[in-house]
Amino acid sequence: MVLLNIRHKTTYRYRMPVALNPHRLMLRPRESRDLRLHAMDLAIEPAAHIAWMQDIVGNSVATASFPAMTTDLAIESLVQVQLNSVAWPVFDIAASAISYPFAYGRDEQTDLGALAVPQHEDPRGELRDWVAGFVYATPTDTLALLKDVNAGVASWISYLSRDDEGTQPPLQTLGRRCGSCRDLAVLFAEAVRVLGFGARIVSGYLYDPDRRAVGSGGDGTTHAWADVYLPGAGWIAFDPTNRSVGGANLIPTAVGRDIGLVVPVAGSFAGESRDFDGMTVEVAVTDR
């Protein structure tokens, strides 16, 4: 068990006063058996009206509306959480799903819906052929297969920090053989969906006290990974950027079918593109 303090500040600058459209904020950690939220404070300048809601998959979403024009926007989230995940979890997978391939139950398949369906075009079957290479036998051990795909993404794709917006489609990541954590997460999720698994994209924070994790930014950073649903065990976290399984150092804030649905801060302004003067993001995840 560890008590963590998370500071996440996003600052936008504009060359002249602009009108801000509503901004969607997904900064509140998702509570679970392994994660408890102790406190959260959200500070926004200029002053904004905040409306909270819970979306269709249970994410807490704050919508900030701004009455006045401004040349600067600062959004700062201060959070304290208790993380109870263990480093080497044991997953109680149902007997029916221990070996791959297996079939989800009717209710599970219905509820997973689009999460078990590939989301990207693969006209020549490149991704299908790539991920099929990890299925060495039929049947095969389900968890071992998922771990192999997770490690395979990390081996095949070199990590590359990208400051530009957006995420590479899986085929582009495979072709370039490099990508950011969000690119690797999308590739992994799409690959296991091709194999028939239900998977979702997760955004949140990476806690890295030893500063050894790939993609870490000192005391901590925003991060993206994927969850895979297995009967009996439920949702299992896979972080292909670090070849890890389980949530021992992961703090989720949002889950979704697509990476574009789980962006921590999303919004726009009314004006010319040249009015935008830059953005900075500061993140710290510490146990002090």
JSON list of C-alpha atoms in Angstrom, two decimals, residues 50-167:
[
{"chain": "A", "resi": 50, "resn": "ILE", "atom": "CA", "xyz": [-17.69, 23.12, -13.52]},
{"chain": "A", "resi": 51, "resn": "ALA", "atom": "CA", "xyz": [-20.32, 20.45, -14.20]},
{"chain": "A", "resi": 52, "resn": "TRP", "atom": "CA", "xyz": [-19.57, 16.84, -13.24]},
{"chain": "A", "resi": 53, "resn": "MET", "atom": "CA", "xyz": [-21.07, 13.74, -14.82]},
{"chain": "A", "resi": 54, "resn": "GLN", "atom": "CA", "xyz": [-20.40, 10.02, -15.08]},
{"chain": "A", "resi": 55, "resn": "ASP", "atom": "CA", "xyz": [-20.16, 8.79, -18.66]},
{"chain": "A", "resi": 56, "resn": "ILE", "atom": "CA", "xyz": [-21.45, 5.56, -20.15]},
{"chain": "A", "resi": 57, "resn": "VAL", "atom": "CA", "xyz": [-18.46, 3.49, -18.95]},
{"chain": "A", "resi": 58, "resn": "GLY", "atom": "CA", "xyz": [-18.22, 5.05, -15.48]},
{"chain": "A", "resi": 59, "resn": "ASN", "atom": "CA", "xyz": [-15.55, 7.71, -16.04]},
{"chain": "A", "resi": 60, "resn": "SER", "atom": "CA", "xyz": [-15.91, 10.89, -14.01]},
{"chain": "A", "resi": 61, "resn": "VAL", "atom": "CA", "xyz": [-15.98, 13.79, -16.47]},
{"chain": "A", "resi": 62, "resn": "ALA", "atom": "CA", "xyz": [-15.85, 17.49, -15.58]},
{"chain": "A", "resi": 63, "resn": "THR", "atom": "CA", "xyz": [-16.97, 20.04, -18.16]},
{"chain": "A", "resi": 64, "resn": "ALA", "atom": "CA", "xyz": [-15.51, 23.53, -17.66]},
{"chain": "A", "resi": 65, "resn": "SER", "atom": "CA", "xyz": [-17.39, 26.47, -19.20]},
{"chain": "A", "resi": 66, "resn": "PHE", "atom": "CA", "xyz": [-15.79, 29.91, -19.41]},
{"chain": "A", "resi": 67, "resn": "PRO", "atom": "CA", "xyz": [-17.78, 33.18, -19.32]},
{"chain": "A", "resi": 68, "resn": "ALA", "atom": "CA", "xyz": [-14.91, 35.54, -20.19]},
{"chain": "A", "resi": 69, "resn": "MET", "atom": "CA", "xyz": [-12.22, 35.85, -22.85]},
{"chain": "A", "resi": 70, "resn": "THR", "atom": "CA", "xyz": [-8.60, 35.27, -21.84]},
{"chain": "A", "resi": 71, "resn": "THR", "atom": "CA", "xyz": [-4.99, 35.09, -23.00]},
{"chain": "A", "resi": 72, "resn": "ASP", "atom": "CA", "xyz": [-4.11, 32.24, -20.63]},
{"chain": "A", "resi": 73, "resn": "LEU", "atom": "CA", "xyz": [-5.78, 29.07, -19.38]},
{"chain": "A", "resi": 74, "resn": "ALA", "atom": "CA", "xyz": [-4.40, 27.01, -16.48]},
{"chain": "A", "resi": 75, "resn": "ILE", "atom": "CA", "xyz": [-6.00, 23.76, -15.30]},
{"chain": "A", "resi": 76, "resn": "GLU", "atom": "CA", "xyz": [-4.45, 22.19, -12.22]},
{"chain": "A", "resi": 77, "resn": "SER", "atom": "CA", "xyz": [-5.54, 18.95, -10.56]},
{"chain": "A", "resi": 78, "resn": "LEU", "atom": "CA", "xyz": [-4.23, 17.98, -7.11]},
{"chain": "A", "resi": 79, "resn": "VAL", "atom": "CA", "xyz": [-5.10, 14.42, -6.12]},
{"chain": "A", "resi": 80, "resn": "GLN", "atom": "CA", "xyz": [-4.24, 12.07, -3.27]},
{"chain": "A", "resi": 81, "resn": "VAL", "atom": "CA", "xyz": [-4.83, 8.35, -3.77]},
{"chain": "A", "resi": 82, "resn": "GLN", "atom": "CA", "xyz": [-4.08, 5.10, -1.97]},
{"chain": "A", "resi": 83, "resn": "LEU", "atom": "CA", "xyz": [-2.70, 2.44, -4.32]},
{"chain": "A", "resi": 84, "resn": "ASN", "atom": "CA", "xyz": [-3.01, -1.15, -3.08]},
{"chain": "A", "resi": 85, "resn": "SER", "atom": "CA", "xyz": [-1.96, -3.14, -6.17]},
{"chain": "A", "resi": 86, "resn": "VAL", "atom": "CA", "xyz": [0.70, -5.81, -5.77]},
{"chain": "A", "resi": 87, "resn": "ALA", "atom": "CA", "xyz": [3.74, -6.15, -8.03]},
{"chain": "A", "resi": 88, "resn": "TRP", "atom": "CA", "xyz": [3.12, -9.79, -8.98]},
{"chain": "A", "resi": 89, "resn": "PRO", "atom": "CA", "xyz": [-0.65, -10.38, -9.04]},
{"chain": "A", "resi": 90, "resn": "VAL", "atom": "CA", "xyz": [-2.21, -13.81, -9.42]},
{"chain": "A", "resi": 91, "resn": "PHE", "atom": "CA", "xyz": [-5.24, -13.83, -11.73]},
{"chain": "A", "resi": 92, "resn": "ASP", "atom": "CA", "xyz": [-8.10, -16.22, -10.98]},
{"chain": "A", "resi": 93, "resn": "ILE", "atom": "CA", "xyz": [-9.06, -16.95, -14.58]},
{"chain": "A", "resi": 94, "resn": "ALA", "atom": "CA", "xyz": [-12.17, -19.07, -15.07]},
{"chain": "A", "resi": 95, "resn": "ALA", "atom": "CA", "xyz": [-11.52, -22.67, -16.17]},
{"chain": "A", "resi": 96, "resn": "SER", "atom": "CA", "xyz": [-13.40, -22.00, -19.41]},
{"chain": "A", "resi": 97, "resn": "ALA", "atom": "CA", "xyz": [-10.90, -19.28, -20.39]},
{"chain": "A", "resi": 98, "resn": "ILE", "atom": "CA", "xyz": [-7.59, -20.70, -19.21]},
{"chain": "A", "resi": 99, "resn": "SER", "atom": "CA", "xyz": [-6.83, -21.98, -22.71]},
{"chain": "A", "resi": 100, "resn": "TYR", "atom": "CA", "xyz": [-7.11, -19.96, -25.93]},
{"chain": "A", "resi": 101, "resn": "PRO", "atom": "CA", "xyz": [-9.22, -19.92, -28.02]},
{"chain": "A", "resi": 102, "resn": "PHE", "atom": "CA", "xyz": [-12.27, -19.68, -25.78]},
{"chain": "A", "resi": 103, "resn": "ALA", "atom": "CA", "xyz": [-15.71, -18.15, -26.09]},
{"chain": "A", "resi": 104, "resn": "TYR", "atom": "CA", "xyz": [-17.05, -15.39, -23.85]},
{"chain": "A", "resi": 105, "resn": "GLY", "atom": "CA", "xyz": [-20.43, -16.07, -22.30]},
{"chain": "A", "resi": 106, "resn": "ARG", "atom": "CA", "xyz": [-23.46, -14.60, -24.09]},
{"chain": "A", "resi": 107, "resn": "ASP", "atom": "CA", "xyz": [-23.90, -11.79, -21.55]},
{"chain": "A", "resi": 108, "resn": "GLU", "atom": "CA", "xyz": [-20.17, -11.02, -21.51]},
{"chain": "A", "resi": 109, "resn": "GLN", "atom": "CA", "xyz": [-20.05, -10.83, -25.30]},
{"chain": "A", "resi": 110, "resn": "THR", "atom": "CA", "xyz": [-23.08, -8.54, -25.37]},
{"chain": "A", "resi": 111, "resn": "ASP", "atom": "CA", "xyz": [-21.68, -6.19, -22.75]},
{"chain": "A", "resi": 112, "resn": "LEU", "atom": "CA", "xyz": [-18.20, -6.10, -24.28]},
{"chain": "A", "resi": 113, "resn": "GLY", "atom": "CA", "xyz": [-19.76, -5.12, -27.61]},
{"chain": "A", "resi": 114, "resn": "ALA", "atom": "CA", "xyz": [-17.41, -2.89, -29.60]},
{"chain": "A", "resi": 115, "resn": "LEU", "atom": "CA", "xyz": [-14.58, -3.53, -27.12]},
{"chain": "A", "resi": 116, "resn": "ALA", "atom": "CA", "xyz": [-14.16, -6.98, -28.68]},
{"chain": "A", "resi": 117, "resn": "VAL", "atom": "CA", "xyz": [-14.29, -5.73, -32.28]},
{"chain": "A", "resi": 118, "resn": "PRO", "atom": "CA", "xyz": [-11.25, -4.33, -34.18]},
{"chain": "A", "resi": 119, "resn": "GLN", "atom": "CA", "xyz": [-11.56, -0.56, -34.60]},
{"chain": "A", "resi": 120, "resn": "HIS", "atom": "CA", "xyz": [-9.07, 0.04, -37.43]},
{"chain": "A", "resi": 121, "resn": "GLU", "atom": "CA", "xyz": [-8.79, -0.93, -41.09]},
{"chain": "A", "resi": 122, "resn": "ASP", "atom": "CA", "xyz": [-6.51, -3.88, -41.93]},
{"chain": "A", "resi": 123, "resn": "PRO", "atom": "CA", "xyz": [-7.25, -4.43, -45.64]},
{"chain": "A", "resi": 124, "resn": "ARG", "atom": "CA", "xyz": [-4.28, -6.70, -46.35]},
{"chain": "A", "resi": 125, "resn": "GLY", "atom": "CA", "xyz": [-4.37, -8.53, -43.03]},
{"chain": "A", "resi": 126, "resn": "GLU", "atom": "CA", "xyz": [-0.99, -7.19, -41.90]},
{"chain": "A", "resi": 127, "resn": "LEU", "atom": "CA", "xyz": [-1.97, -6.83, -38.26]},
{"chain": "A", "resi": 128, "resn": "ARG", "atom": "CA", "xyz": [-3.85, -10.13, -38.35]},
{"chain": "A", "resi": 129, "resn": "ASP", "atom": "CA", "xyz": [-0.77, -11.94, -39.66]},
{"chain": "A", "resi": 130, "resn": "TRP", "atom": "CA", "xyz": [1.54, -10.18, -37.19]},
{"chain": "A", "resi": 131, "resn": "VAL", "atom": "CA", "xyz": [-0.44, -11.09, -34.10]},
{"chain": "A", "resi": 132, "resn": "ALA", "atom": "CA", "xyz": [-1.15, -14.62, -35.37]},
{"chain": "A", "resi": 133, "resn": "GLY", "atom": "CA", "xyz": [2.60, -15.22, -35.09]},
{"chain": "A", "resi": 134, "resn": "PHE", "atom": "CA", "xyz": [2.23, -15.22, -31.28]},
{"chain": "A", "resi": 135, "resn": "VAL", "atom": "CA", "xyz": [-0.20, -18.15, -31.32]},
{"chain": "A", "resi": 136, "resn": "TYR", "atom": "CA", "xyz": [2.31, -20.99, -31.26]},
{"chain": "A", "resi": 137, "resn": "ALA", "atom": "CA", "xyz": [-0.21, -23.78, -30.72]},
{"chain": "A", "resi": 138, "resn": "THR", "atom": "CA", "xyz": [-3.95, -24.41, -30.48]},
{"chain": "A", "resi": 139, "resn": "PRO", "atom": "CA", "xyz": [-5.00, -24.59, -27.73]},
{"chain": "A", "resi": 140, "resn": "THR", "atom": "CA", "xyz": [-2.49, -22.45, -25.85]},
{"chain": "A", "resi": 141, "resn": "ASP", "atom": "CA", "xyz": [-2.31, -20.81, -22.44]},
{"chain": "A", "resi": 142, "resn": "THR", "atom": "CA", "xyz": [-4.44, -17.64, -22.52]},
{"chain": "A", "resi": 143, "resn": "LEU", "atom": "CA", "xyz": [-2.46, -15.49, -20.07]},
{"chain": "A", "resi": 144, "resn": "ALA", "atom": "CA", "xyz": [0.86, -16.58, -21.58]},
{"chain": "A", "resi": 145, "resn": "LEU", "atom": "CA", "xyz": [-0.41, -15.57, -25.03]},
{"chain": "A", "resi": 146, "resn": "LEU", "atom": "CA", "xyz": [-1.43, -12.12, -23.83]},
{"chain": "A", "resi": 147, "resn": "LYS", "atom": "CA", "xyz": [1.91, -11.66, -22.08]},
{"chain": "A", "resi": 148, "resn": "ASP", "atom": "CA", "xyz": [3.70, -12.66, -25.29]},
{"chain": "A", "resi": 149, "resn": "VAL", "atom": "CA", "xyz": [1.76, -10.10, -27.34]},
{"chain": "A", "resi": 150, "resn": "ASN", "atom": "CA", "xyz": [2.42, -7.46, -24.66]},
{"chain": "A", "resi": 151, "resn": "ALA", "atom": "CA", "xyz": [6.16, -8.16, -24.71]},
{"chain": "A", "resi": 152, "resn": "GLY", "atom": "CA", "xyz": [6.10, -8.50, -28.50]},
{"chain": "A", "resi": 153, "resn": "VAL", "atom": "CA", "xyz": [4.78, -4.97, -28.93]},
{"chain": "A", "resi": 154, "resn": "ALA", "atom": "CA", "xyz": [7.61, -3.65, -26.75]},
{"chain": "A", "resi": 155, "resn": "SER", "atom": "CA", "xyz": [10.19, -5.69, -28.68]},
{"chain": "A", "resi": 156, "resn": "TRP", "atom": "CA", "xyz": [8.89, -4.75, -32.11]},
{"chain": "A", "resi": 157, "resn": "ILE", "atom": "CA", "xyz": [8.18, -1.05, -31.42]},
{"chain": "A", "resi": 158, "resn": "SER", "atom": "CA", "xyz": [10.82, 1.36, -30.12]},
{"chain": "A", "resi": 159, "resn": "TYR", "atom": "CA", "xyz": [9.49, 3.88, -27.62]},
{"chain": "A", "resi": 160, "resn": "LEU", "atom": "CA", "xyz": [9.48, 7.44, -28.92]},
{"chain": "A", "resi": 161, "resn": "SER", "atom": "CA", "xyz": [8.11, 10.35, -26.92]},
{"chain": "A", "resi": 162, "resn": "ARG", "atom": "CA", "xyz": [5.83, 12.45, -29.15]},
{"chain": "A", "resi": 163, "resn": "ASP", "atom": "CA", "xyz": [4.57, 15.91, -28.18]},
{"chain": "A", "resi": 164, "resn": "ASP", "atom": "CA", "xyz": [2.29, 16.25, -31.21]},
{"chain": "A", "resi": 165, "resn": "GLU", "atom": "CA", "xyz": [-1.40, 15.54, -30.82]},
{"chain": "A", "resi": 166, "resn": "GLY", "atom": "CA", "xyz": [-3.14, 12.41, -31.99]},
{"chain": "A", "resi": 167, "resn": "THR", "atom": "CA", "xyz": [-2.32, 8.73, -32.06]}
]
